[in-house]
Short mmCIF file of C-alpha atoms and ligand atoms in Angstrom, two decimals:
data_model
loop_
_atom_site.label_atom_id
_atom_site.label_comp_id
_atom_site.label_asym_id
_atom_site.label_seq_id
_atom_site.Cartn_x
_atom_site.Cartn_y
_atom_site.Cartn_z
CA MET A 18 -1.04 23.94 3.54
CA SER A 19 -4.40 22.57 4.70
CA ALA A 20 -4.53 19.76 7.25
CA ALA A 21 -6.09 17.45 4.62
CA ALA A 22 -3.27 18.17 2.13
CA GLU A 23 -0.66 17.57 4.82
CA ALA A 24 -2.25 14.24 5.71
CA THR A 25 -2.31 13.24 2.02
CA ASN A 26 1.35 14.18 1.61
CA ALA A 27 2.29 12.19 4.69
CA ALA A 28 0.38 9.15 3.42
CA VAL A 29 2.05 9.38 0.00
CA ALA A 30 5.51 9.71 1.60
CA GLU A 31 4.80 6.79 3.92
CA SER A 32 3.66 4.60 1.04
CA LEU A 33 6.77 5.46 -0.98
CA LEU A 34 9.08 4.75 1.95
CA ALA A 35 7.32 1.43 2.56
CA PHE A 36 7.81 0.58 -1.11
CA TRP A 37 11.56 1.19 -0.93
CA ALA A 38 11.93 -0.54 2.44
CA ASP A 39 10.07 -3.62 1.14
CA ALA A 40 12.35 -3.57 -1.88
CA GLY A 41 15.36 -3.84 0.42
CA VAL A 42 16.61 -0.26 0.11
CA ASP A 43 18.38 0.70 3.34
CA ALA A 44 20.47 3.71 2.32
CA MET A 45 19.77 6.99 0.52
CA LEU A 46 22.24 8.73 -1.80
CA LEU A 47 22.11 12.44 -2.60
CA ASP A 48 22.40 13.78 -6.14
CA GLU A 49 25.46 15.82 -5.15
CA ALA A 50 28.58 14.11 -3.83
CA VAL A 51 29.40 15.04 -0.22
CA ASP A 52 33.00 15.55 0.86
CA ARG A 53 32.84 13.64 4.16
CA ILE A 54 36.48 14.37 5.00
CA GLU A 55 35.89 18.12 4.75
CA ALA A 56 32.57 17.80 6.57
CA GLY A 57 34.23 15.70 9.28
CA LYS A 58 36.56 18.59 10.17
CA VAL A 59 33.66 20.58 11.53
CA MET A 60 31.72 17.71 12.99
CA PRO A 61 31.74 17.20 16.75
CA PRO A 62 33.95 14.30 17.90
CA VAL A 63 32.25 10.94 17.70
CA ARG A 64 31.22 9.68 21.12
CA PRO A 65 31.33 5.94 21.74
CA ALA A 66 27.89 4.52 21.01
CA ALA A 67 25.81 3.20 23.84
CA PRO A 68 26.00 -0.60 23.87
CA VAL A 69 23.29 -2.09 21.68
CA ALA A 70 21.06 -4.61 23.40
CA PRO A 71 21.35 -8.01 21.78
CA LEU A 72 18.30 -9.20 19.86
CA ALA A 73 17.43 -11.69 22.59
CA ALA A 74 17.45 -8.94 25.18
CA VAL A 75 14.78 -6.89 23.45
CA ALA A 76 12.64 -9.83 22.46
CA SER A 77 10.48 -9.91 25.53
CA PRO A 78 10.31 -8.06 28.78
CA ARG A 79 8.23 -10.89 30.17
CA LEU A 80 10.56 -13.66 29.11
CA GLY A 81 13.67 -12.02 30.53
CA ALA A 82 16.72 -10.85 28.77
CA GLY A 83 18.90 -13.64 27.50
CA GLN A 84 19.54 -15.96 24.62
CA ALA A 85 18.82 -18.73 27.12
CA ASP A 86 15.19 -17.57 27.27
CA ILE A 87 14.83 -17.85 23.52
CA SER A 88 16.56 -21.22 23.44
CA ALA A 89 14.28 -22.48 26.21
CA ALA A 90 11.19 -21.21 24.37
CA VAL A 91 12.38 -22.83 21.11
CA ALA A 92 13.08 -26.11 22.93
CA GLN A 93 9.62 -26.09 24.47
CA ALA A 94 8.02 -25.28 21.11
CA GLN A 95 9.95 -28.17 19.53
CA GLN A 96 8.74 -30.56 22.22
CA LEU A 97 5.10 -29.47 21.95
CA ALA A 98 5.19 -29.49 18.16
CA ALA A 99 6.68 -32.97 17.98
CA ALA A 100 4.02 -34.31 20.36
CA ALA A 101 1.13 -32.99 18.22
CA GLN A 102 -0.10 -35.85 16.06
CA GLY A 103 -2.53 -33.81 13.97
CA LEU A 104 -3.29 -30.22 13.01
CA GLU A 105 -6.00 -29.75 15.61
CA ALA A 106 -3.70 -31.00 18.38
CA LEU A 107 -1.05 -28.61 17.08
CA VAL A 108 -3.46 -25.67 17.10
CA ALA A 109 -4.32 -26.49 20.73
CA ALA A 110 -0.62 -26.74 21.62
CA ILE A 111 0.11 -23.35 20.01
CA ALA A 112 -2.87 -21.75 21.77
CA ALA A 113 -1.57 -22.99 25.13
CA PHE A 114 2.09 -22.05 24.45
CA GLU A 115 3.34 -19.12 26.52
CA GLY A 116 6.89 -18.92 25.17
CA CYS A 117 6.32 -16.35 22.42
CA PRO A 118 6.57 -12.78 23.71
CA LEU A 119 4.09 -11.55 21.07
CA ARG A 120 1.36 -13.21 23.04
CA PHE A 121 1.88 -10.75 25.88
CA GLU A 122 2.56 -7.50 24.02
CA GLY A 123 -1.01 -6.30 24.06
CA ALA A 124 -2.02 -6.64 20.39
CA ALA A 125 -2.96 -10.31 20.27
CA THR A 126 -6.19 -11.63 21.72
CA LYS A 127 -5.71 -15.18 20.46
CA ALA A 128 -3.46 -17.46 18.44
CA VAL A 129 -4.04 -17.37 14.68
CA VAL A 130 -2.75 -20.58 13.11
CA TYR A 131 -4.13 -21.58 9.72
CA ARG A 132 -7.01 -21.70 7.30
CA GLY A 133 -7.55 -23.90 4.27
CA ASP A 134 -7.25 -27.53 3.30
CA PRO A 135 -5.19 -29.67 5.73
CA LYS A 136 -4.19 -31.82 2.75
CA ALA A 137 -3.37 -28.92 0.43
CA PRO A 138 -0.56 -29.32 -2.10
CA LEU A 139 0.39 -25.66 -1.61
CA LEU A 140 1.28 -23.98 1.69
CA VAL A 141 1.22 -20.17 1.70
CA ILE A 142 3.27 -18.60 4.50
CA GLY A 143 2.77 -14.92 5.30
CA GLU A 144 4.37 -12.70 7.89
CA GLY A 145 2.04 -12.54 10.88
CA PRO A 146 -1.59 -11.83 11.78
CA GLY A 147 -3.00 -8.30 11.65
CA ALA A 148 -6.05 -6.83 13.40
CA ASP A 149 -8.63 -8.58 11.18
CA GLU A 150 -6.87 -11.91 11.55
CA ASP A 151 -6.68 -11.51 15.31
CA ALA A 152 -10.40 -10.69 15.49
CA ARG A 153 -11.38 -13.69 13.33
CA GLY A 154 -8.70 -16.14 14.46
CA GLU A 155 -7.74 -16.94 10.84
CA PRO A 156 -4.82 -15.76 8.72
CA PHE A 157 -5.21 -13.45 5.74
CA VAL A 158 -8.84 -12.41 6.15
CA GLY A 159 -8.36 -8.61 5.89
CA ARG A 160 -7.78 -6.51 2.76
CA ALA A 161 -4.48 -8.19 1.94
CA GLY A 162 -6.10 -11.59 2.46
CA LYS A 163 -8.93 -10.74 0.09
CA LEU A 164 -6.41 -9.80 -2.59
CA LEU A 165 -4.50 -13.03 -1.92
CA ASP A 166 -7.75 -14.99 -2.28
CA ARG A 167 -8.55 -13.28 -5.59
CA MET A 168 -5.10 -14.10 -6.92
CA LEU A 169 -5.31 -17.73 -5.77
CA ALA A 170 -8.77 -18.02 -7.35
CA ALA A 171 -7.54 -16.59 -10.64
CA ALA A 172 -4.74 -19.16 -10.63
CA GLY A 173 -7.22 -21.99 -9.90
CA LEU A 174 -5.72 -22.61 -6.47
CA THR A 175 -8.63 -21.73 -4.16
CA ASP A 176 -9.23 -25.22 -2.79
CA ARG A 177 -5.62 -26.30 -3.00
CA VAL A 178 -4.00 -24.15 -0.32
CA LEU A 179 -3.41 -24.00 3.37
CA ILE A 180 -2.49 -20.52 4.59
CA THR A 181 -0.42 -19.73 7.67
CA ASN A 182 2.20 -17.28 8.95
CA THR A 183 5.71 -17.17 10.41
CA VAL A 184 4.26 -16.11 13.79
CA PHE A 185 0.90 -16.93 15.35
CA TRP A 186 0.17 -13.82 17.39
CA ARG A 187 -0.47 -10.29 16.13
CA PRO A 188 2.59 -8.05 16.54
CA PRO A 189 1.77 -4.65 18.12
CA GLY A 190 1.19 -1.92 15.54
CA ASN A 191 1.39 -4.61 12.86
CA ARG A 192 5.16 -4.34 12.98
CA THR A 193 7.31 -6.97 11.30
CA PRO A 194 7.93 -9.92 13.63
CA THR A 195 11.50 -10.08 14.95
CA PRO A 196 13.82 -12.97 14.01
CA ALA A 197 13.61 -14.10 17.66
CA GLU A 198 9.81 -14.26 17.53
CA GLN A 199 9.98 -16.12 14.23
CA ALA A 200 12.56 -18.53 15.63
CA ILE A 201 10.34 -19.32 18.61
CA CYS A 202 7.35 -20.04 16.34
CA ALA A 203 9.42 -21.94 13.74
CA PRO A 204 9.08 -25.43 15.30
CA PHE A 205 5.29 -25.10 15.10
CA LEU A 206 5.45 -23.87 11.52
CA GLU A 207 7.72 -26.74 10.63
CA ARG A 208 5.30 -29.19 12.24
CA ILE A 209 2.48 -27.71 10.15
CA ILE A 210 4.56 -28.42 7.05
CA GLN A 211 5.26 -32.00 8.22
CA LEU A 212 1.61 -32.68 8.99
CA VAL A 213 0.23 -31.16 5.79
CA GLN A 214 2.99 -32.53 3.52
CA PRO A 215 2.44 -29.94 0.76
CA LYS A 216 4.26 -30.21 -2.54
CA MET A 217 5.61 -26.67 -2.32
CA LEU A 218 5.72 -23.42 -0.34
CA LEU A 219 4.75 -19.91 -1.41
CA LEU A 220 6.43 -17.34 0.83
CA ALA A 221 4.51 -14.05 0.90
CA GLY A 222 6.78 -11.08 1.53
CA GLY A 223 10.34 -10.44 2.66
CA ALA A 224 9.79 -11.23 6.35
CA SER A 225 8.52 -14.69 5.46
CA ALA A 226 11.06 -15.43 2.72
CA LYS A 227 14.09 -14.28 4.71
CA SER A 228 13.11 -16.17 7.84
CA ILE A 229 12.17 -19.43 6.12
CA LEU A 230 14.99 -19.50 3.59
CA LYS A 231 17.55 -17.90 5.93
CA ARG A 232 18.50 -15.35 3.27
CA GLU A 233 19.48 -11.72 3.61
CA GLU A 234 18.48 -10.34 0.20
CA GLY A 235 15.44 -8.10 -0.28
CA ILE A 236 12.22 -9.58 -1.58
CA LEU A 237 12.64 -7.95 -5.01
CA SER A 238 15.74 -10.02 -5.51
CA LEU A 239 14.32 -13.24 -3.99
CA ARG A 240 10.87 -13.23 -5.61
CA GLY A 241 10.03 -15.45 -8.53
CA ARG A 242 12.99 -17.78 -7.94
CA TRP A 243 12.92 -21.36 -6.73
CA PHE A 244 14.70 -22.26 -3.49
CA GLU A 245 14.98 -25.56 -1.66
CA TRP A 246 13.53 -25.45 1.83
CA ARG A 247 14.83 -28.14 4.21
CA SER A 248 13.36 -29.02 7.62
CA ALA A 249 15.62 -28.57 10.65
CA ASP A 250 16.12 -32.33 10.98
CA GLY A 251 16.76 -32.68 7.25
CA SER A 252 13.93 -35.18 6.80
CA LEU A 253 11.85 -33.03 4.45
CA GLU A 254 12.80 -30.94 1.41
CA LEU A 255 10.41 -28.81 -0.59
CA PRO A 256 10.60 -26.27 -3.38
CA ALA A 257 9.79 -22.78 -2.11
CA MET A 258 9.06 -19.60 -4.02
CA PRO A 259 9.13 -16.13 -2.45
CA THR A 260 6.71 -13.57 -3.87
CA LEU A 261 5.55 -10.04 -3.08
CA HIS A 262 3.28 -9.64 -0.07
CA PRO A 263 -0.35 -8.79 -0.96
CA ALA A 264 -0.25 -5.83 1.46
CA PHE A 265 2.65 -4.46 -0.60
CA LEU A 266 0.61 -5.01 -3.77
CA LEU A 267 -2.24 -2.97 -2.28
CA ARG A 268 0.19 -0.08 -1.82
CA GLN A 269 1.97 -0.61 -5.14
CA PRO A 270 -0.59 -2.01 -7.63
CA ALA A 271 1.95 -1.74 -10.46
CA ALA A 272 3.86 -4.62 -8.82
CA LYS A 273 0.89 -7.01 -9.18
CA LYS A 274 2.14 -8.16 -12.56
CA ARG A 275 5.31 -9.55 -10.99
CA ALA A 276 3.38 -11.37 -8.23
CA TRP A 277 1.02 -12.77 -10.85
CA ASN A 278 3.97 -14.07 -12.89
CA ASP A 279 5.32 -15.75 -9.72
CA LEU A 280 1.98 -17.42 -9.12
CA LEU A 281 1.77 -18.67 -12.70
CA THR A 282 5.30 -20.11 -12.50
CA LEU A 283 4.39 -21.85 -9.25
CA THR A 284 1.06 -23.19 -10.55
CA GLU A 285 2.72 -24.55 -13.65
CA ARG A 286 5.15 -26.52 -11.49
CA LEU A 287 2.43 -27.65 -9.09
CA ASP A 288 0.55 -29.20 -11.98
CA ARG A 289 3.43 -30.89 -13.72
CA PRO A 290 4.77 -34.31 -12.76
CA ASP A 291 7.61 -34.17 -10.21
CA ARG A 292 10.83 -32.87 -11.64
CA PRO A 293 13.96 -31.65 -9.85
CA LEU A 294 14.56 -27.88 -9.54
N1 URA B 55 -0.44 -10.29 6.53
C1 URA B 55 0.20 -11.46 6.80
O1 URA B 55 1.39 -11.59 6.55
N2 URA B 55 -0.50 -12.42 7.35
C2 URA B 55 -1.79 -12.33 7.64
O2 URA B 55 -2.35 -13.29 8.14
C3 URA B 55 -2.43 -11.12 7.34
C4 URA B 55 -1.74 -10.11 6.78
#
Protein backbone atom coordinates (compact mmCIF):
# COMPACT_ATOMS: atom_id res chain seq x y z
CA MET A 1 0.00 0.00 0.00
CA SER A 2 1.28 3.49 -0.83
CA ALA A 3 2.21 5.90 1.95
CA ALA A 4 -0.65 8.22 0.89
CA ALA A 5 -3.21 5.37 1.07
CA GLU A 6 -1.90 4.34 4.48
CA ALA A 7 -2.21 7.90 5.76
CA THR A 8 -5.79 8.10 4.42
CA ASN A 9 -6.70 4.80 6.07
CA ALA A 10 -5.23 5.96 9.36
CA ALA A 11 -7.17 9.24 9.18
CA VAL A 12 -10.42 7.40 8.41
CA ALA A 13 -9.85 4.97 11.30
CA GLU A 14 -9.01 7.82 13.64
CA SER A 15 -12.13 9.73 12.67
CA LEU A 16 -14.31 6.65 13.20
CA LEU A 17 -12.76 5.93 16.60
CA ALA A 18 -13.27 9.56 17.62
CA PHE A 19 -16.91 9.27 16.55
CA TRP A 20 -17.49 6.23 18.75
CA ALA A 21 -15.51 7.65 21.67
CA ASP A 22 -17.50 10.91 21.54
CA ALA A 23 -20.66 8.83 21.47
CA GLY A 24 -19.64 7.22 24.75
CA VAL A 25 -18.62 3.82 23.40
CA ASP A 26 -15.93 2.37 25.65
CA ALA A 27 -16.00 -1.35 24.82
CA MET A 28 -15.86 -3.38 21.61
CA LEU A 29 -17.71 -6.66 21.07
CA LEU A 30 -16.68 -9.26 18.50
CA ASP A 31 -19.17 -10.90 16.13
CA GLU A 32 -18.23 -14.34 17.49
CA ALA A 33 -18.72 -15.16 21.17
CA VAL A 34 -15.46 -15.87 23.01
CA ASP A 35 -15.28 -18.61 25.62
CA ARG A 36 -13.30 -16.70 28.27
CA ILE A 37 -13.24 -19.65 30.66
CA GLU A 38 -11.60 -21.87 28.04
CA ALA A 39 -9.30 -19.05 26.97
CA GLY A 40 -8.39 -18.38 30.61
CA LYS A 41 -6.96 -21.89 30.97
CA VAL A 42 -4.12 -21.03 28.64
CA MET A 43 -3.65 -17.46 29.72
CA PRO A 44 -0.69 -16.58 31.93
CA PRO A 45 -1.62 -15.97 35.58
CA VAL A 46 -2.85 -12.46 36.26
CA ARG A 47 -0.24 -10.37 38.02
CA PRO A 48 -1.42 -7.77 40.51
CA ALA A 49 -1.75 -4.47 38.69
CA ALA A 50 0.62 -1.67 39.50
CA PRO A 51 -1.13 0.83 41.77
CA VAL A 52 -2.93 3.47 39.73
CA ALA A 53 -2.00 7.03 40.55
CA PRO A 54 -4.99 8.95 41.84
CA LEU A 55 -6.34 11.66 39.54
CA ALA A 56 -4.91 14.38 41.75
CA ALA A 57 -1.47 12.84 41.54
CA VAL A 58 -1.29 13.06 37.76
CA ALA A 59 -2.88 16.46 37.50
CA SER A 60 0.28 18.49 37.69
CA PRO A 61 3.92 17.79 38.19
CA ARG A 62 4.39 21.42 39.12
CA LEU A 63 1.61 21.54 41.66
CA GLY A 64 2.72 18.41 43.49
CA ALA A 65 0.92 15.19 43.94
CA GLY A 66 -2.01 15.41 46.29
CA GLN A 67 -5.68 16.15 46.55
CA ALA A 68 -4.61 18.94 48.91
CA ASP A 69 -2.98 20.72 45.96
CA ILE A 70 -6.19 20.63 43.97
CA SER A 71 -8.25 21.73 46.96
CA ALA A 72 -5.84 24.61 47.58
CA ALA A 73 -6.01 25.65 43.91
CA VAL A 74 -9.83 25.47 43.95
CA ALA A 75 -9.96 27.51 47.17
CA GLN A 76 -7.70 30.15 45.68
CA ALA A 77 -9.75 30.24 42.48
CA GLN A 78 -12.92 30.66 44.56
CA GLN A 79 -11.39 33.55 46.47
CA LEU A 80 -10.14 35.33 43.34
CA ALA A 81 -13.40 34.74 41.49
CA ALA A 82 -15.53 36.08 44.33
CA ALA A 83 -13.39 39.22 44.55
CA ALA A 84 -13.83 40.04 40.83
CA GLN A 85 -16.63 42.58 40.54
CA GLY A 86 -16.82 42.58 36.75
CA LEU A 87 -15.81 40.50 33.75
CA GLU A 88 -12.66 42.46 33.03
CA ALA A 89 -11.49 42.09 36.63
CA LEU A 90 -12.23 38.38 36.37
CA VAL A 91 -10.23 38.05 33.15
CA ALA A 92 -7.29 39.74 34.89
CA ALA A 93 -7.64 37.43 37.90
CA ILE A 94 -7.67 34.34 35.66
CA ALA A 95 -4.65 35.58 33.70
CA ALA A 96 -2.71 36.01 36.95
CA PHE A 97 -3.85 32.68 38.47
CA GLU A 98 -1.11 30.05 38.69
CA GLY A 99 -3.12 27.22 40.22
CA CYS A 100 -4.15 25.44 37.01
CA PRO A 101 -1.51 22.97 35.83
CA LEU A 102 -2.52 23.49 32.18
CA ARG A 103 -0.86 26.86 32.32
CA PHE A 104 2.52 25.19 32.71
CA GLU A 105 2.23 22.19 30.40
CA GLY A 106 3.77 23.89 27.40
CA ALA A 107 0.77 24.31 25.08
CA ALA A 108 -0.73 27.50 26.46
CA THR A 109 0.77 30.91 25.82
CA LYS A 110 -2.03 32.85 27.49
CA ALA A 111 -5.38 32.55 29.22
CA VAL A 112 -8.39 32.36 26.88
CA VAL A 113 -11.51 33.44 28.74
CA TYR A 114 -14.48 34.62 26.68
CA ARG A 115 -15.81 36.39 23.64
CA GLY A 116 -19.23 37.87 22.97
CA ASP A 117 -21.78 40.04 24.72
CA PRO A 118 -21.23 40.40 28.51
CA LYS A 119 -25.01 40.76 28.86
CA ALA A 120 -25.90 37.85 26.59
CA PRO A 121 -28.99 35.77 27.37
CA LEU A 122 -27.17 32.64 26.18
CA LEU A 123 -23.85 31.31 27.50
CA VAL A 124 -22.11 28.72 25.33
CA ILE A 125 -19.58 26.59 27.20
CA GLY A 126 -17.09 24.51 25.21
CA GLU A 127 -14.32 22.21 26.32
CA GLY A 128 -11.07 24.17 26.22
CA PRO A 129 -9.01 26.37 23.90
CA GLY A 130 -7.15 24.89 20.94
CA ALA A 131 -4.17 26.28 19.00
CA ASP A 132 -6.14 29.01 17.17
CA GLU A 133 -7.81 30.12 20.38
CA ASP A 134 -4.49 30.25 22.19
CA ALA A 135 -2.96 32.33 19.39
CA ARG A 136 -5.88 34.80 19.34
CA GLY A 137 -6.75 34.76 23.04
CA GLU A 138 -10.45 34.12 22.28
CA PRO A 139 -12.52 30.94 22.45
CA PHE A 140 -13.90 29.18 19.39
CA VAL A 141 -12.10 31.08 16.64
CA GLY A 142 -10.73 28.08 14.69
CA ARG A 143 -12.59 25.76 12.30
CA ALA A 144 -14.94 24.48 14.98
CA GLY A 145 -15.60 28.05 16.10
CA LYS A 146 -16.47 29.12 12.57
CA LEU A 147 -19.01 26.30 12.33
CA LEU A 148 -20.41 27.29 15.73
CA ASP A 149 -20.72 30.89 14.53
CA ARG A 150 -22.55 29.79 11.37
CA MET A 151 -24.99 27.74 13.41
CA LEU A 152 -25.58 30.56 15.90
CA ALA A 153 -26.12 32.98 13.00
CA ALA A 154 -28.61 30.65 11.32
CA ALA A 155 -30.52 30.46 14.61
CA GLY A 156 -30.51 34.28 14.94
CA LEU A 157 -28.27 34.14 18.01
CA THR A 158 -25.12 35.91 16.78
CA ASP A 159 -25.38 38.95 19.05
CA ARG A 160 -27.02 37.12 21.90
CA VAL A 161 -24.21 34.88 23.12
CA LEU A 162 -21.17 34.88 25.29
CA ILE A 163 -18.80 32.00 24.56
CA THR A 164 -16.39 30.43 27.03
CA ASN A 165 -14.90 27.06 28.01
CA THR A 166 -14.56 24.72 30.99
CA VAL A 167 -10.82 25.49 31.16
CA PHE A 168 -8.95 28.66 30.20
CA TRP A 169 -5.61 27.31 29.02
CA ARG A 170 -4.92 25.13 25.98
CA PRO A 171 -4.39 21.48 26.94
CA PRO A 172 -1.29 19.93 25.29
CA GLY A 173 -2.09 18.07 22.06
CA ASN A 174 -5.64 19.41 22.35
CA ARG A 175 -6.44 16.58 24.73
CA THR A 176 -9.63 16.65 26.76
CA PRO A 177 -9.15 18.58 30.00
CA THR A 178 -9.07 16.37 33.09
CA PRO A 179 -11.79 16.59 35.75
CA ALA A 180 -9.15 18.05 38.11
CA GLU A 181 -8.31 20.83 35.64
CA GLN A 182 -12.00 21.52 35.12
CA ALA A 183 -12.60 21.57 38.88
CA ILE A 184 -9.82 24.12 39.38
CA CYS A 185 -11.26 26.40 36.68
CA ALA A 186 -14.89 25.88 37.78
CA PRO A 187 -15.05 28.77 40.31
CA PHE A 188 -14.05 31.19 37.54
CA LEU A 189 -16.58 29.70 35.13
CA GLU A 190 -19.24 29.96 37.78
CA ARG A 191 -18.33 33.60 38.40
CA ILE A 192 -18.67 34.27 34.66
CA ILE A 193 -22.19 32.85 34.85
CA GLN A 194 -23.00 35.00 37.91
CA LEU A 195 -21.67 38.16 36.29
CA VAL A 196 -23.33 37.62 32.91
CA GLN A 197 -26.62 36.30 34.34
CA PRO A 198 -27.65 34.49 31.13
CA LYS A 199 -31.07 32.92 30.79
CA MET A 200 -29.65 29.54 29.80
CA LEU A 201 -26.53 27.50 29.06
CA LEU A 202 -25.59 25.60 25.91
CA LEU A 203 -22.98 22.95 26.70
CA ALA A 204 -20.91 22.04 23.63
CA GLY A 205 -19.65 18.46 23.77
CA GLY A 206 -19.36 15.67 26.31
CA ALA A 207 -16.44 17.13 28.26
CA SER A 208 -18.41 20.30 28.93
CA ALA A 209 -21.76 18.63 29.61
CA LYS A 210 -20.37 15.98 31.95
CA SER A 211 -18.30 18.43 33.97
CA ILE A 212 -20.97 21.11 34.30
CA LEU A 213 -23.92 18.80 34.91
CA LYS A 214 -21.90 16.22 36.87
CA ARG A 215 -23.27 13.40 34.72
CA GLU A 216 -21.61 10.24 33.49
CA GLU A 217 -23.62 9.50 30.33
CA GLY A 218 -22.19 10.02 26.84
CA ILE A 219 -23.09 13.14 24.91
CA LEU A 220 -25.38 11.22 22.53
CA SER A 221 -27.59 10.39 25.47
CA LEU A 222 -27.36 13.85 27.12
CA ARG A 223 -27.80 16.04 24.03
CA GLY A 224 -31.05 17.75 23.25
CA ARG A 225 -32.41 17.37 26.79
CA TRP A 226 -32.97 20.07 29.37
CA PHE A 227 -31.11 19.90 32.68
CA GLU A 228 -31.12 22.25 35.64
CA TRP A 229 -27.71 23.70 36.40
CA ARG A 230 -27.26 24.99 39.97
CA SER A 231 -24.36 27.13 41.23
CA ALA A 232 -22.19 25.65 43.99
CA ASP A 233 -23.74 27.96 46.60
CA GLY A 234 -27.25 27.21 45.32
CA SER A 235 -27.99 30.88 44.65
CA LEU A 236 -28.45 30.51 40.89
CA GLU A 237 -30.35 27.97 38.80
CA LEU A 238 -30.44 27.89 35.03
CA PRO A 239 -31.72 25.59 32.31
CA ALA A 240 -28.84 23.92 30.46
CA MET A 241 -28.84 21.96 27.23
CA PRO A 242 -25.95 19.73 26.12
CA THR A 243 -25.35 19.46 22.39
CA LEU A 244 -22.77 17.95 20.05
CA HIS A 245 -19.41 19.71 19.86
CA PRO A 246 -18.80 21.55 16.56
CA ALA A 247 -15.43 19.78 16.18
CA PHE A 248 -17.35 16.49 16.27
CA LEU A 249 -19.74 17.86 13.64
CA LEU A 250 -16.78 18.67 11.38
CA ARG A 251 -15.75 15.01 11.58
CA GLN A 252 -19.29 13.65 11.36
CA PRO A 253 -21.35 16.07 9.21
CA ALA A 254 -24.31 13.68 9.29
CA ALA A 255 -24.74 14.56 12.98
CA LYS A 256 -25.32 18.26 12.21
CA LYS A 257 -29.05 17.69 11.95
CA ARG A 258 -29.20 16.65 15.60
CA ALA A 259 -27.16 19.67 16.76
CA TRP A 260 -29.37 21.93 14.68
CA ASN A 261 -32.50 20.46 16.30
CA ASP A 262 -30.93 21.12 19.73
CA LEU A 263 -30.27 24.73 18.79
CA LEU A 264 -33.82 25.22 17.54
CA THR A 265 -35.26 23.76 20.76
CA LEU A 266 -33.03 26.07 22.79
CA THR A 267 -33.84 29.16 20.70
CA GLU A 268 -37.54 28.49 20.99
CA ARG A 269 -37.25 28.45 24.77
CA LEU A 270 -34.99 31.50 24.85
CA ASP A 271 -37.64 33.49 23.02
CA ARG A 272 -40.66 32.38 24.97
CA PRO A 273 -41.75 33.93 28.26
CA ASP A 274 -40.29 32.20 31.33
CA ARG A 275 -41.79 28.82 31.98
CA PRO A 276 -40.56 26.02 34.25
CA LEU A 277 -38.76 23.02 32.68
N1 LIG B 1 -13.09 23.73 21.13
C1 LIG B 1 -13.55 24.13 22.35
O1 LIG B 1 -14.15 23.35 23.07
N2 LIG B 1 -13.33 25.37 22.71
C2 LIG B 1 -12.70 26.26 21.96
O2 LIG B 1 -12.56 27.39 22.39
C3 LIG B 1 -12.24 25.83 20.71
C4 LIG B 1 -12.44 24.57 20.31
